[in-house]
Amino acid sequence: MALAYLLSKASAKLLKVNFNVPLILVLSVIPDIDLLFDFLLKTEIHRGPTHSVITAILVFIPFFVLYRQKAVPYFTALISHSLIADFLIGGQLQLLWPLSTNEFGFPYINIYDPINIALEFTLFIIALVVMLKTRDLFHFFRDSKLTLILAIPIFTVLLPTFTGYPLSVPILLVLPHLFYLMLFSISILITLKGILK
Ligand SMILES: [Zn+2]
């Protein structure tokens, strides 16, 4: 999420467009919706079709037609998940599904590797500082119905990973995880409070 946010921010700045921060974070983890399938249906499709660059391009064609460069930060967020984050950490991605089921990426660095922990924590801190400096963090505290989409990462990624990777994961990775979980939950509660008023 941190990596996607920083890259989307850079692309938005280059193209002089704005973006919705909660939506960027949702798109950045949406490929991992396959974890939910694996968890509920006992399938083994993690890092398969939802991590394919071809899937991402096909899904985004209508948005590029409709919104042109305004769609770029969102597309950047989506593909950074597979092409950069998962590619470097763990690999084994079906990047060209359905054309090929070959797996790509570096399988050598796993989630417990100090290189991953250092990378993830550093990116988390940098993203947090940029979000505070640019006031992007306050997007989460607006009473906007769009923040309800944050329920998607809560229930598909943030909560299921607790069962996939119980707290055996180093604390430096647990803290960002809990931070996003709390931020998204507070954001949804603010919106729900507005709706119920
Ligand atoms: Zn993934």
mmCIF file with all atom_site columns, C-alpha atoms and ligand atoms in Angstrom:
data_model
loop_
_atom_site.group_PDB
_atom_site.id
_atom_site.type_symbol
_atom_site.label_atom_id
_atom_site.label_alt_id
_atom_site.label_comp_id
_atom_site.label_asym_id
_atom_site.label_entity_id
_atom_site.label_seq_id
_atom_site.pdbx_PDB_ins_code
_atom_site.Cartn_x
_atom_site.Cartn_y
_atom_site.Cartn_z
_atom_site.occupancy
_atom_site.B_iso_or_equiv
_atom_site.pdbx_formal_charge
_atom_site.auth_seq_id
_atom_site.auth_comp_id
_atom_site.auth_asym_id
_atom_site.auth_atom_id
_atom_site.pdbx_PDB_model_num
ATOM   1   C  CA . MET A 1 1   ? 0.000   0.000   0.000   1.00 0.00 ? 1   MET A CA 1
ATOM   2   C  CA . ALA A 1 2   ? 2.812   2.388   0.902   1.00 0.00 ? 2   ALA A CA 1
ATOM   3   C  CA . LEU A 1 3   ? 4.692   1.688   -2.327  1.00 0.00 ? 3   LEU A CA 1
ATOM   4   C  CA . ALA A 1 4   ? 1.543   2.099   -4.430  1.00 0.00 ? 4   ALA A CA 1
ATOM   5   C  CA . TYR A 1 5   ? 0.685   5.349   -2.681  1.00 0.00 ? 5   TYR A CA 1
ATOM   6   C  CA . LEU A 1 6   ? 4.153   6.832   -3.311  1.00 0.00 ? 6   LEU A CA 1
ATOM   7   C  CA . LEU A 1 7   ? 4.225   5.768   -6.980  1.00 0.00 ? 7   LEU A CA 1
ATOM   8   C  CA . SER A 1 8   ? 0.665   6.979   -7.587  1.00 0.00 ? 8   SER A CA 1
ATOM   9   C  CA . LYS A 1 9   ? 1.515   10.265  -5.930  1.00 0.00 ? 9   LYS A CA 1
ATOM   10  C  CA . ALA A 1 10  ? 4.550   10.672  -8.211  1.00 0.00 ? 10  ALA A CA 1
ATOM   11  C  CA . SER A 1 11  ? 2.559   9.823   -11.349 1.00 0.00 ? 11  SER A CA 1
ATOM   12  C  CA . ALA A 1 12  ? -0.264  12.184  -10.320 1.00 0.00 ? 12  ALA A CA 1
ATOM   13  C  CA . LYS A 1 13  ? 2.232   14.986  -9.761  1.00 0.00 ? 13  LYS A CA 1
ATOM   14  C  CA . LEU A 1 14  ? 3.846   14.386  -13.155 1.00 0.00 ? 14  LEU A CA 1
ATOM   15  C  CA . LEU A 1 15  ? 0.483   14.392  -14.942 1.00 0.00 ? 15  LEU A CA 1
ATOM   16  C  CA . LYS A 1 16  ? -0.944  17.174  -12.760 1.00 0.00 ? 16  LYS A CA 1
ATOM   17  C  CA . VAL A 1 17  ? -3.998  15.147  -11.779 1.00 0.00 ? 17  VAL A CA 1
ATOM   18  C  CA . ASN A 1 18  ? -5.638  14.400  -8.429  1.00 0.00 ? 18  ASN A CA 1
ATOM   19  C  CA . PHE A 1 19  ? -6.611  11.052  -6.973  1.00 0.00 ? 19  PHE A CA 1
ATOM   20  C  CA . ASN A 1 20  ? -8.699  9.595   -4.202  1.00 0.00 ? 20  ASN A CA 1
ATOM   21  C  CA . VAL A 1 21  ? -6.293  8.256   -1.581  1.00 0.00 ? 21  VAL A CA 1
ATOM   22  C  CA . PRO A 1 22  ? -8.539  5.525   -0.076  1.00 0.00 ? 22  PRO A CA 1
ATOM   23  C  CA . LEU A 1 23  ? -9.294  4.219   -3.582  1.00 0.00 ? 23  LEU A CA 1
ATOM   24  C  CA . ILE A 1 24  ? -5.564  4.073   -4.408  1.00 0.00 ? 24  ILE A CA 1
ATOM   25  C  CA . LEU A 1 25  ? -4.867  1.985   -1.308  1.00 0.00 ? 25  LEU A CA 1
ATOM   26  C  CA . VAL A 1 26  ? -7.772  -0.352  -2.086  1.00 0.00 ? 26  VAL A CA 1
ATOM   27  C  CA . LEU A 1 27  ? -6.537  -0.903  -5.663  1.00 0.00 ? 27  LEU A CA 1
ATOM   28  C  CA . SER A 1 28  ? -3.016  -1.561  -4.426  1.00 0.00 ? 28  SER A CA 1
ATOM   29  C  CA . VAL A 1 29  ? -4.111  -4.623  -2.466  1.00 0.00 ? 29  VAL A CA 1
ATOM   30  C  CA . ILE A 1 30  ? -7.050  -5.792  -4.566  1.00 0.00 ? 30  ILE A CA 1
ATOM   31  C  CA . PRO A 1 31  ? -4.986  -8.531  -6.325  1.00 0.00 ? 31  PRO A CA 1
ATOM   32  C  CA . ASP A 1 32  ? -4.722  -10.244 -2.931  1.00 0.00 ? 32  ASP A CA 1
ATOM   33  C  CA . ILE A 1 33  ? -8.489  -10.761 -2.958  1.00 0.00 ? 33  ILE A CA 1
ATOM   34  C  CA . ASP A 1 34  ? -7.434  -14.240 -4.123  1.00 0.00 ? 34  ASP A CA 1
ATOM   35  C  CA . LEU A 1 35  ? -6.323  -14.938 -0.525  1.00 0.00 ? 35  LEU A CA 1
ATOM   36  C  CA . LEU A 1 36  ? -9.984  -14.868 0.406   1.00 0.00 ? 36  LEU A CA 1
ATOM   37  C  CA . PHE A 1 37  ? -10.827 -17.420 -2.276  1.00 0.00 ? 37  PHE A CA 1
ATOM   38  C  CA . ASP A 1 38  ? -8.031  -19.681 -1.077  1.00 0.00 ? 38  ASP A CA 1
ATOM   39  C  CA . PHE A 1 39  ? -9.165  -19.246 2.508   1.00 0.00 ? 39  PHE A CA 1
ATOM   40  C  CA . LEU A 1 40  ? -12.903 -19.771 1.966   1.00 0.00 ? 40  LEU A CA 1
ATOM   41  C  CA . LEU A 1 41  ? -12.952 -22.159 -0.992  1.00 0.00 ? 41  LEU A CA 1
ATOM   42  C  CA . LYS A 1 42  ? -9.653  -23.929 -0.300  1.00 0.00 ? 42  LYS A CA 1
ATOM   43  C  CA . THR A 1 43  ? -8.472  -23.087 -3.820  1.00 0.00 ? 43  THR A CA 1
ATOM   44  C  CA . GLU A 1 44  ? -4.813  -22.418 -4.652  1.00 0.00 ? 44  GLU A CA 1
ATOM   45  C  CA . ILE A 1 45  ? -5.061  -19.420 -6.943  1.00 0.00 ? 45  ILE A CA 1
ATOM   46  C  CA . HIS A 1 46  ? -3.004  -16.958 -4.855  1.00 0.00 ? 46  HIS A CA 1
ATOM   47  C  CA . ARG A 1 47  ? -0.674  -14.938 -7.146  1.00 0.00 ? 47  ARG A CA 1
ATOM   48  C  CA . GLY A 1 48  ? -2.576  -16.265 -10.170 1.00 0.00 ? 48  GLY A CA 1
ATOM   49  C  CA . PRO A 1 49  ? -5.168  -14.487 -12.373 1.00 0.00 ? 49  PRO A CA 1
ATOM   50  C  CA . THR A 1 50  ? -5.696  -11.481 -10.075 1.00 0.00 ? 50  THR A CA 1
ATOM   51  C  CA . HIS A 1 51  ? -1.941  -10.769 -10.208 1.00 0.00 ? 51  HIS A CA 1
ATOM   52  C  CA . SER A 1 52  ? -1.755  -10.810 -14.012 1.00 0.00 ? 52  SER A CA 1
ATOM   53  C  CA . VAL A 1 53  ? -0.677  -7.642  -15.830 1.00 0.00 ? 53  VAL A CA 1
ATOM   54  C  CA . ILE A 1 54  ? -2.997  -8.673  -18.662 1.00 0.00 ? 54  ILE A CA 1
ATOM   55  C  CA . THR A 1 55  ? -5.979  -8.797  -16.281 1.00 0.00 ? 55  THR A CA 1
ATOM   56  C  CA . ALA A 1 56  ? -5.036  -5.336  -14.988 1.00 0.00 ? 56  ALA A CA 1
ATOM   57  C  CA . ILE A 1 57  ? -4.764  -3.864  -18.496 1.00 0.00 ? 57  ILE A CA 1
ATOM   58  C  CA . LEU A 1 58  ? -8.078  -5.400  -19.607 1.00 0.00 ? 58  LEU A CA 1
ATOM   59  C  CA . VAL A 1 59  ? -9.880  -4.116  -16.501 1.00 0.00 ? 59  VAL A CA 1
ATOM   60  C  CA . PHE A 1 60  ? -8.432  -0.642  -17.006 1.00 0.00 ? 60  PHE A CA 1
ATOM   61  C  CA . ILE A 1 61  ? -9.132  -0.189  -20.741 1.00 0.00 ? 61  ILE A CA 1
ATOM   62  C  CA . PRO A 1 62  ? -12.605 1.370   -20.142 1.00 0.00 ? 62  PRO A CA 1
ATOM   63  C  CA . PHE A 1 63  ? -11.186 3.669   -17.446 1.00 0.00 ? 63  PHE A CA 1
ATOM   64  C  CA . PHE A 1 64  ? -8.385  4.863   -19.736 1.00 0.00 ? 64  PHE A CA 1
ATOM   65  C  CA . VAL A 1 65  ? -10.958 5.539   -22.473 1.00 0.00 ? 65  VAL A CA 1
ATOM   66  C  CA . LEU A 1 66  ? -13.219 7.443   -20.072 1.00 0.00 ? 66  LEU A CA 1
ATOM   67  C  CA . TYR A 1 67  ? -10.742 9.226   -17.828 1.00 0.00 ? 67  TYR A CA 1
ATOM   68  C  CA . ARG A 1 68  ? -7.460  9.221   -19.844 1.00 0.00 ? 68  ARG A CA 1
ATOM   69  C  CA . GLN A 1 69  ? -4.492  10.407  -17.755 1.00 0.00 ? 69  GLN A CA 1
ATOM   70  C  CA . LYS A 1 70  ? -6.670  10.697  -14.639 1.00 0.00 ? 70  LYS A CA 1
ATOM   71  C  CA . ALA A 1 71  ? -6.740  6.865   -14.578 1.00 0.00 ? 71  ALA A CA 1
ATOM   72  C  CA . VAL A 1 72  ? -2.928  6.592   -14.512 1.00 0.00 ? 72  VAL A CA 1
ATOM   73  C  CA . PRO A 1 73  ? -2.391  6.891   -10.721 1.00 0.00 ? 73  PRO A CA 1
ATOM   74  C  CA . TYR A 1 74  ? -5.028  4.189   -10.134 1.00 0.00 ? 74  TYR A CA 1
ATOM   75  C  CA . PHE A 1 75  ? -3.496  1.875   -12.736 1.00 0.00 ? 75  PHE A CA 1
ATOM   76  C  CA . THR A 1 76  ? -0.067  2.528   -11.213 1.00 0.00 ? 76  THR A CA 1
ATOM   77  C  CA . ALA A 1 77  ? -1.391  1.503   -7.795  1.00 0.00 ? 77  ALA A CA 1
ATOM   78  C  CA . LEU A 1 78  ? -2.858  -1.714  -9.162  1.00 0.00 ? 78  LEU A CA 1
ATOM   79  C  CA . ILE A 1 79  ? 0.139   -2.932  -11.171 1.00 0.00 ? 79  ILE A CA 1
ATOM   80  C  CA . SER A 1 80  ? 2.734   -1.890  -8.581  1.00 0.00 ? 80  SER A CA 1
ATOM   81  C  CA . HIS A 1 81  ? 1.351   -4.731  -6.438  1.00 0.00 ? 81  HIS A CA 1
ATOM   82  C  CA . SER A 1 82  ? 2.378   -7.492  -8.844  1.00 0.00 ? 82  SER A CA 1
ATOM   83  C  CA . LEU A 1 83  ? 5.066   -5.886  -10.946 1.00 0.00 ? 83  LEU A CA 1
ATOM   84  C  CA . ILE A 1 84  ? 7.142   -4.462  -8.107  1.00 0.00 ? 84  ILE A CA 1
ATOM   85  C  CA . ALA A 1 85  ? 6.087   -5.554  -4.606  1.00 0.00 ? 85  ALA A CA 1
ATOM   86  C  CA . ASP A 1 86  ? 5.203   -9.209  -5.151  1.00 0.00 ? 86  ASP A CA 1
ATOM   87  C  CA . PHE A 1 87  ? 7.754   -9.545  -7.984  1.00 0.00 ? 87  PHE A CA 1
ATOM   88  C  CA . LEU A 1 88  ? 10.581  -8.671  -5.588  1.00 0.00 ? 88  LEU A CA 1
ATOM   89  C  CA . ILE A 1 89  ? 9.186   -10.454 -2.539  1.00 0.00 ? 89  ILE A CA 1
ATOM   90  C  CA . GLY A 1 90  ? 8.222   -14.074 -3.041  1.00 0.00 ? 90  GLY A CA 1
ATOM   91  C  CA . GLY A 1 91  ? 7.707   -14.002 -6.808  1.00 0.00 ? 91  GLY A CA 1
ATOM   92  C  CA . GLN A 1 92  ? 5.834   -16.976 -8.321  1.00 0.00 ? 92  GLN A CA 1
ATOM   93  C  CA . LEU A 1 93  ? 3.400   -14.677 -10.110 1.00 0.00 ? 93  LEU A CA 1
ATOM   94  C  CA . GLN A 1 94  ? 1.318   -15.621 -13.129 1.00 0.00 ? 94  GLN A CA 1
ATOM   95  C  CA . LEU A 1 95  ? 1.965   -12.210 -14.670 1.00 0.00 ? 95  LEU A CA 1
ATOM   96  C  CA . LEU A 1 96  ? 0.853   -13.231 -18.167 1.00 0.00 ? 96  LEU A CA 1
ATOM   97  C  CA . TRP A 1 97  ? -2.274  -15.208 -17.252 1.00 0.00 ? 97  TRP A CA 1
ATOM   98  C  CA . PRO A 1 98  ? -4.355  -16.256 -19.294 1.00 0.00 ? 98  PRO A CA 1
ATOM   99  C  CA . LEU A 1 99  ? -1.749  -16.295 -22.097 1.00 0.00 ? 99  LEU A CA 1
ATOM   100 C  CA . SER A 1 100 ? 0.686   -18.254 -19.965 1.00 0.00 ? 100 SER A CA 1
ATOM   101 C  CA . THR A 1 101 ? 0.668   -19.825 -16.514 1.00 0.00 ? 101 THR A CA 1
ATOM   102 C  CA . ASN A 1 102 ? 4.450   -19.433 -16.214 1.00 0.00 ? 102 ASN A CA 1
ATOM   103 C  CA . GLU A 1 103 ? 5.506   -17.930 -12.901 1.00 0.00 ? 103 GLU A CA 1
ATOM   104 C  CA . PHE A 1 104 ? 7.671   -14.802 -12.657 1.00 0.00 ? 104 PHE A CA 1
ATOM   105 C  CA . GLY A 1 105 ? 9.580   -12.926 -9.967  1.00 0.00 ? 105 GLY A CA 1
ATOM   106 C  CA . PHE A 1 106 ? 12.278  -13.536 -7.375  1.00 0.00 ? 106 PHE A CA 1
ATOM   107 C  CA . PRO A 1 107 ? 11.253  -16.395 -5.086  1.00 0.00 ? 107 PRO A CA 1
ATOM   108 C  CA . TYR A 1 108 ? 14.341  -15.857 -2.906  1.00 0.00 ? 108 TYR A CA 1
ATOM   109 C  CA . ILE A 1 109 ? 13.200  -13.073 -0.588  1.00 0.00 ? 109 ILE A CA 1
ATOM   110 C  CA . ASN A 1 110 ? 10.218  -14.066 1.563   1.00 0.00 ? 110 ASN A CA 1
ATOM   111 C  CA . ILE A 1 111 ? 8.052   -12.045 3.934   1.00 0.00 ? 111 ILE A CA 1
ATOM   112 C  CA . TYR A 1 112 ? 10.258  -12.921 6.941   1.00 0.00 ? 112 TYR A CA 1
ATOM   113 C  CA . ASP A 1 113 ? 13.486  -11.839 5.219   1.00 0.00 ? 113 ASP A CA 1
ATOM   114 C  CA . PRO A 1 114 ? 15.179  -8.835  6.889   1.00 0.00 ? 114 PRO A CA 1
ATOM   115 C  CA . ILE A 1 115 ? 15.456  -7.215  3.432   1.00 0.00 ? 115 ILE A CA 1
ATOM   116 C  CA . ASN A 1 116 ? 11.662  -7.334  3.079   1.00 0.00 ? 116 ASN A CA 1
ATOM   117 C  CA . ILE A 1 117 ? 11.050  -6.124  6.612   1.00 0.00 ? 117 ILE A CA 1
ATOM   118 C  CA . ALA A 1 118 ? 13.448  -3.201  6.169   1.00 0.00 ? 118 ALA A CA 1
ATOM   119 C  CA . LEU A 1 119 ? 11.952  -2.305  2.782   1.00 0.00 ? 119 LEU A CA 1
ATOM   120 C  CA . GLU A 1 120 ? 8.344   -2.510  3.910   1.00 0.00 ? 120 GLU A CA 1
ATOM   121 C  CA . PHE A 1 121 ? 8.871   -0.585  7.122   1.00 0.00 ? 121 PHE A CA 1
ATOM   122 C  CA . THR A 1 122 ? 10.911  2.156   5.405   1.00 0.00 ? 122 THR A CA 1
ATOM   123 C  CA . LEU A 1 123 ? 8.272   2.574   2.681   1.00 0.00 ? 123 LEU A CA 1
ATOM   124 C  CA . PHE A 1 124 ? 5.544   2.663   5.344   1.00 0.00 ? 124 PHE A CA 1
ATOM   125 C  CA . ILE A 1 125 ? 7.292   5.498   7.205   1.00 0.00 ? 125 ILE A CA 1
ATOM   126 C  CA . ILE A 1 126 ? 8.043   7.480   4.003   1.00 0.00 ? 126 ILE A CA 1
ATOM   127 C  CA . ALA A 1 127 ? 4.428   7.091   2.814   1.00 0.00 ? 127 ALA A CA 1
ATOM   128 C  CA . LEU A 1 128 ? 3.125   8.159   6.219   1.00 0.00 ? 128 LEU A CA 1
ATOM   129 C  CA . VAL A 1 129 ? 5.328   11.283  6.234   1.00 0.00 ? 129 VAL A CA 1
ATOM   130 C  CA . VAL A 1 130 ? 4.241   12.204  2.671   1.00 0.00 ? 130 VAL A CA 1
ATOM   131 C  CA . MET A 1 131 ? 0.578   11.580  3.577   1.00 0.00 ? 131 MET A CA 1
ATOM   132 C  CA . LEU A 1 132 ? 0.901   13.882  6.579   1.00 0.00 ? 132 LEU A CA 1
ATOM   133 C  CA . LYS A 1 133 ? 2.848   16.596  4.714   1.00 0.00 ? 133 LYS A CA 1
ATOM   134 C  CA . THR A 1 134 ? 0.433   16.644  1.772   1.00 0.00 ? 134 THR A CA 1
ATOM   135 C  CA . ARG A 1 135 ? -2.560  16.246  4.106   1.00 0.00 ? 135 ARG A CA 1
ATOM   136 C  CA . ASP A 1 136 ? -3.578  13.189  2.069   1.00 0.00 ? 136 ASP A CA 1
ATOM   137 C  CA . LEU A 1 137 ? -4.069  11.359  5.373   1.00 0.00 ? 137 LEU A CA 1
ATOM   138 C  CA . PHE A 1 138 ? -7.081  13.558  6.088   1.00 0.00 ? 138 PHE A CA 1
ATOM   139 C  CA . HIS A 1 139 ? -8.901  12.025  3.089   1.00 0.00 ? 139 HIS A CA 1
ATOM   140 C  CA . PHE A 1 140 ? -9.620  9.143   5.460   1.00 0.00 ? 140 PHE A CA 1
ATOM   141 C  CA . PHE A 1 141 ? -11.447 11.330  7.958   1.00 0.00 ? 141 PHE A CA 1
ATOM   142 C  CA . ARG A 1 142 ? -13.875 12.863  5.500   1.00 0.00 ? 142 ARG A CA 1
ATOM   143 C  CA . ASP A 1 143 ? -17.480 11.805  5.602   1.00 0.00 ? 143 ASP A CA 1
ATOM   144 C  CA . SER A 1 144 ? -17.458 10.407  2.065   1.00 0.00 ? 144 SER A CA 1
ATOM   145 C  CA . LYS A 1 145 ? -19.357 7.322   0.966   1.00 0.00 ? 145 LYS A CA 1
ATOM   146 C  CA . LEU A 1 146 ? -16.373 6.264   -1.144  1.00 0.00 ? 146 LEU A CA 1
ATOM   147 C  CA . THR A 1 147 ? -14.465 5.440   2.052   1.00 0.00 ? 147 THR A CA 1
ATOM   148 C  CA . LEU A 1 148 ? -16.835 2.467   2.488   1.00 0.00 ? 148 LEU A CA 1
ATOM   149 C  CA . ILE A 1 149 ? -14.751 0.644   -0.155  1.00 0.00 ? 149 ILE A CA 1
ATOM   150 C  CA . LEU A 1 150 ? -12.107 0.364   2.568   1.00 0.00 ? 150 LEU A CA 1
ATOM   151 C  CA . ALA A 1 151 ? -14.200 -2.559  3.834   1.00 0.00 ? 151 ALA A CA 1
ATOM   152 C  CA . ILE A 1 152 ? -12.783 -4.528  0.867   1.00 0.00 ? 152 ILE A CA 1
ATOM   153 C  CA . PRO A 1 153 ? -9.145  -4.547  2.046   1.00 0.00 ? 153 PRO A CA 1
ATOM   154 C  CA . ILE A 1 154 ? -10.270 -4.999  5.656   1.00 0.00 ? 154 ILE A CA 1
ATOM   155 C  CA . PHE A 1 155 ? -12.170 -8.194  4.922   1.00 0.00 ? 155 PHE A CA 1
ATOM   156 C  CA . THR A 1 156 ? -10.183 -9.567  1.996   1.00 0.00 ? 156 THR A CA 1
ATOM   157 C  CA . VAL A 1 157 ? -6.606  -8.809  3.006   1.00 0.00 ? 157 VAL A CA 1
ATOM   158 C  CA . LEU A 1 158 ? -6.038  -7.210  6.400   1.00 0.00 ? 158 LEU A CA 1
ATOM   159 C  CA . LEU A 1 159 ? -8.159  -9.615  8.464   1.00 0.00 ? 159 LEU A CA 1
ATOM   160 C  CA . PRO A 1 160 ? -7.513  -12.879 6.508   1.00 0.00 ? 160 PRO A CA 1
ATOM   161 C  CA . THR A 1 161 ? -3.739  -12.368 6.663   1.00 0.00 ? 161 THR A CA 1
ATOM   162 C  CA . PHE A 1 162 ? -4.001  -12.670 10.433  1.00 0.00 ? 162 PHE A CA 1
ATOM   163 C  CA . THR A 1 163 ? -4.957  -16.290 9.870   1.00 0.00 ? 163 THR A CA 1
ATOM   164 C  CA . GLY A 1 164 ? -2.446  -16.778 7.033   1.00 0.00 ? 164 GLY A CA 1
ATOM   165 C  CA . TYR A 1 165 ? 0.439   -15.167 8.878   1.00 0.00 ? 165 TYR A CA 1
ATOM   166 C  CA . PRO A 1 166 ? -0.394  -15.211 12.600  1.00 0.00 ? 166 PRO A CA 1
ATOM   167 C  CA . LEU A 1 167 ? 1.639   -12.832 14.708  1.00 0.00 ? 167 LEU A CA 1
ATOM   168 C  CA . SER A 1 168 ? 4.786   -14.818 13.977  1.00 0.00 ? 168 SER A CA 1
ATOM   169 C  CA . VAL A 1 169 ? 5.550   -12.042 11.488  1.00 0.00 ? 169 VAL A CA 1
ATOM   170 C  CA . PRO A 1 170 ? 8.041   -9.522  12.967  1.00 0.00 ? 170 PRO A CA 1
ATOM   171 C  CA . ILE A 1 171 ? 6.514   -6.629  14.900  1.00 0.00 ? 171 ILE A CA 1
ATOM   172 C  CA . LEU A 1 172 ? 7.868   -4.139  12.318  1.00 0.00 ? 172 LEU A CA 1
ATOM   173 C  CA . LEU A 1 173 ? 5.421   -5.607  9.821   1.00 0.00 ? 173 LEU A CA 1
ATOM   174 C  CA . VAL A 1 174 ? 2.577   -6.064  12.294  1.00 0.00 ? 174 VAL A CA 1
ATOM   175 C  CA . LEU A 1 175 ? 2.584   -2.361  13.223  1.00 0.00 ? 175 LEU A CA 1
ATOM   176 C  CA . PRO A 1 176 ? 1.922   -1.015  9.686   1.00 0.00 ? 176 PRO A CA 1
ATOM   177 C  CA . HIS A 1 177 ? -0.697  -3.751  9.261   1.00 0.00 ? 177 HIS A CA 1
ATOM   178 C  CA . LEU A 1 178 ? -2.496  -2.657  12.437  1.00 0.00 ? 178 LEU A CA 1
ATOM   179 C  CA . PHE A 1 179 ? -2.110  1.006   11.493  1.00 0.00 ? 179 PHE A CA 1
ATOM   180 C  CA . TYR A 1 180 ? -3.905  0.530   8.156   1.00 0.00 ? 180 TYR A CA 1
ATOM   181 C  CA . LEU A 1 181 ? -6.522  -1.699  9.792   1.00 0.00 ? 181 LEU A CA 1
ATOM   182 C  CA . MET A 1 182 ? -7.287  0.980   12.384  1.00 0.00 ? 182 MET A CA 1
ATOM   183 C  CA . LEU A 1 183 ? -7.151  3.857   9.878   1.00 0.00 ? 183 LEU A CA 1
ATOM   184 C  CA . PHE A 1 184 ? -9.582  2.114   7.526   1.00 0.00 ? 184 PHE A CA 1
ATOM   185 C  CA . SER A 1 185 ? -11.929 1.122   10.360  1.00 0.00 ? 185 SER A CA 1
ATOM   186 C  CA . ILE A 1 186 ? -12.043 4.676   11.739  1.00 0.00 ? 186 ILE A CA 1
ATOM   187 C  CA . SER A 1 187 ? -12.643 6.011   8.224   1.00 0.00 ? 187 SER A CA 1
ATOM   188 C  CA . ILE A 1 188 ? -15.607 3.670   7.710   1.00 0.00 ? 188 ILE A CA 1
ATOM   189 C  CA . LEU A 1 189 ? -17.048 4.494   11.148  1.00 0.00 ? 189 LEU A CA 1
ATOM   190 C  CA . ILE A 1 190 ? -16.933 8.242   10.368  1.00 0.00 ? 190 ILE A CA 1
ATOM   191 C  CA . THR A 1 191 ? -18.872 7.646   7.147   1.00 0.00 ? 191 THR A CA 1
ATOM   192 C  CA . LEU A 1 192 ? -21.374 5.289   8.799   1.00 0.00 ? 192 LEU A CA 1
ATOM   193 C  CA . LYS A 1 193 ? -21.957 7.862   11.534  1.00 0.00 ? 193 LYS A CA 1
ATOM   194 C  CA . GLY A 1 194 ? -22.734 10.438  8.808   1.00 0.00 ? 194 GLY A CA 1
ATOM   195 C  CA . ILE A 1 195 ? -25.132 8.065   7.062   1.00 0.00 ? 195 ILE A CA 1
ATOM   196 C  CA . LEU A 1 196 ? -26.990 7.156   10.266  1.00 0.00 ? 196 LEU A CA 1
ATOM   197 C  CA . LYS A 1 197 ? -27.369 10.783  11.383  1.00 0.00 ? 197 LYS A CA 1
HETATM 198 ZN ZN . ZN  B 2 .   ? -0.198  -10.265 -3.960  1.00 0.00 ? 1   ZN  B ZN 1
#
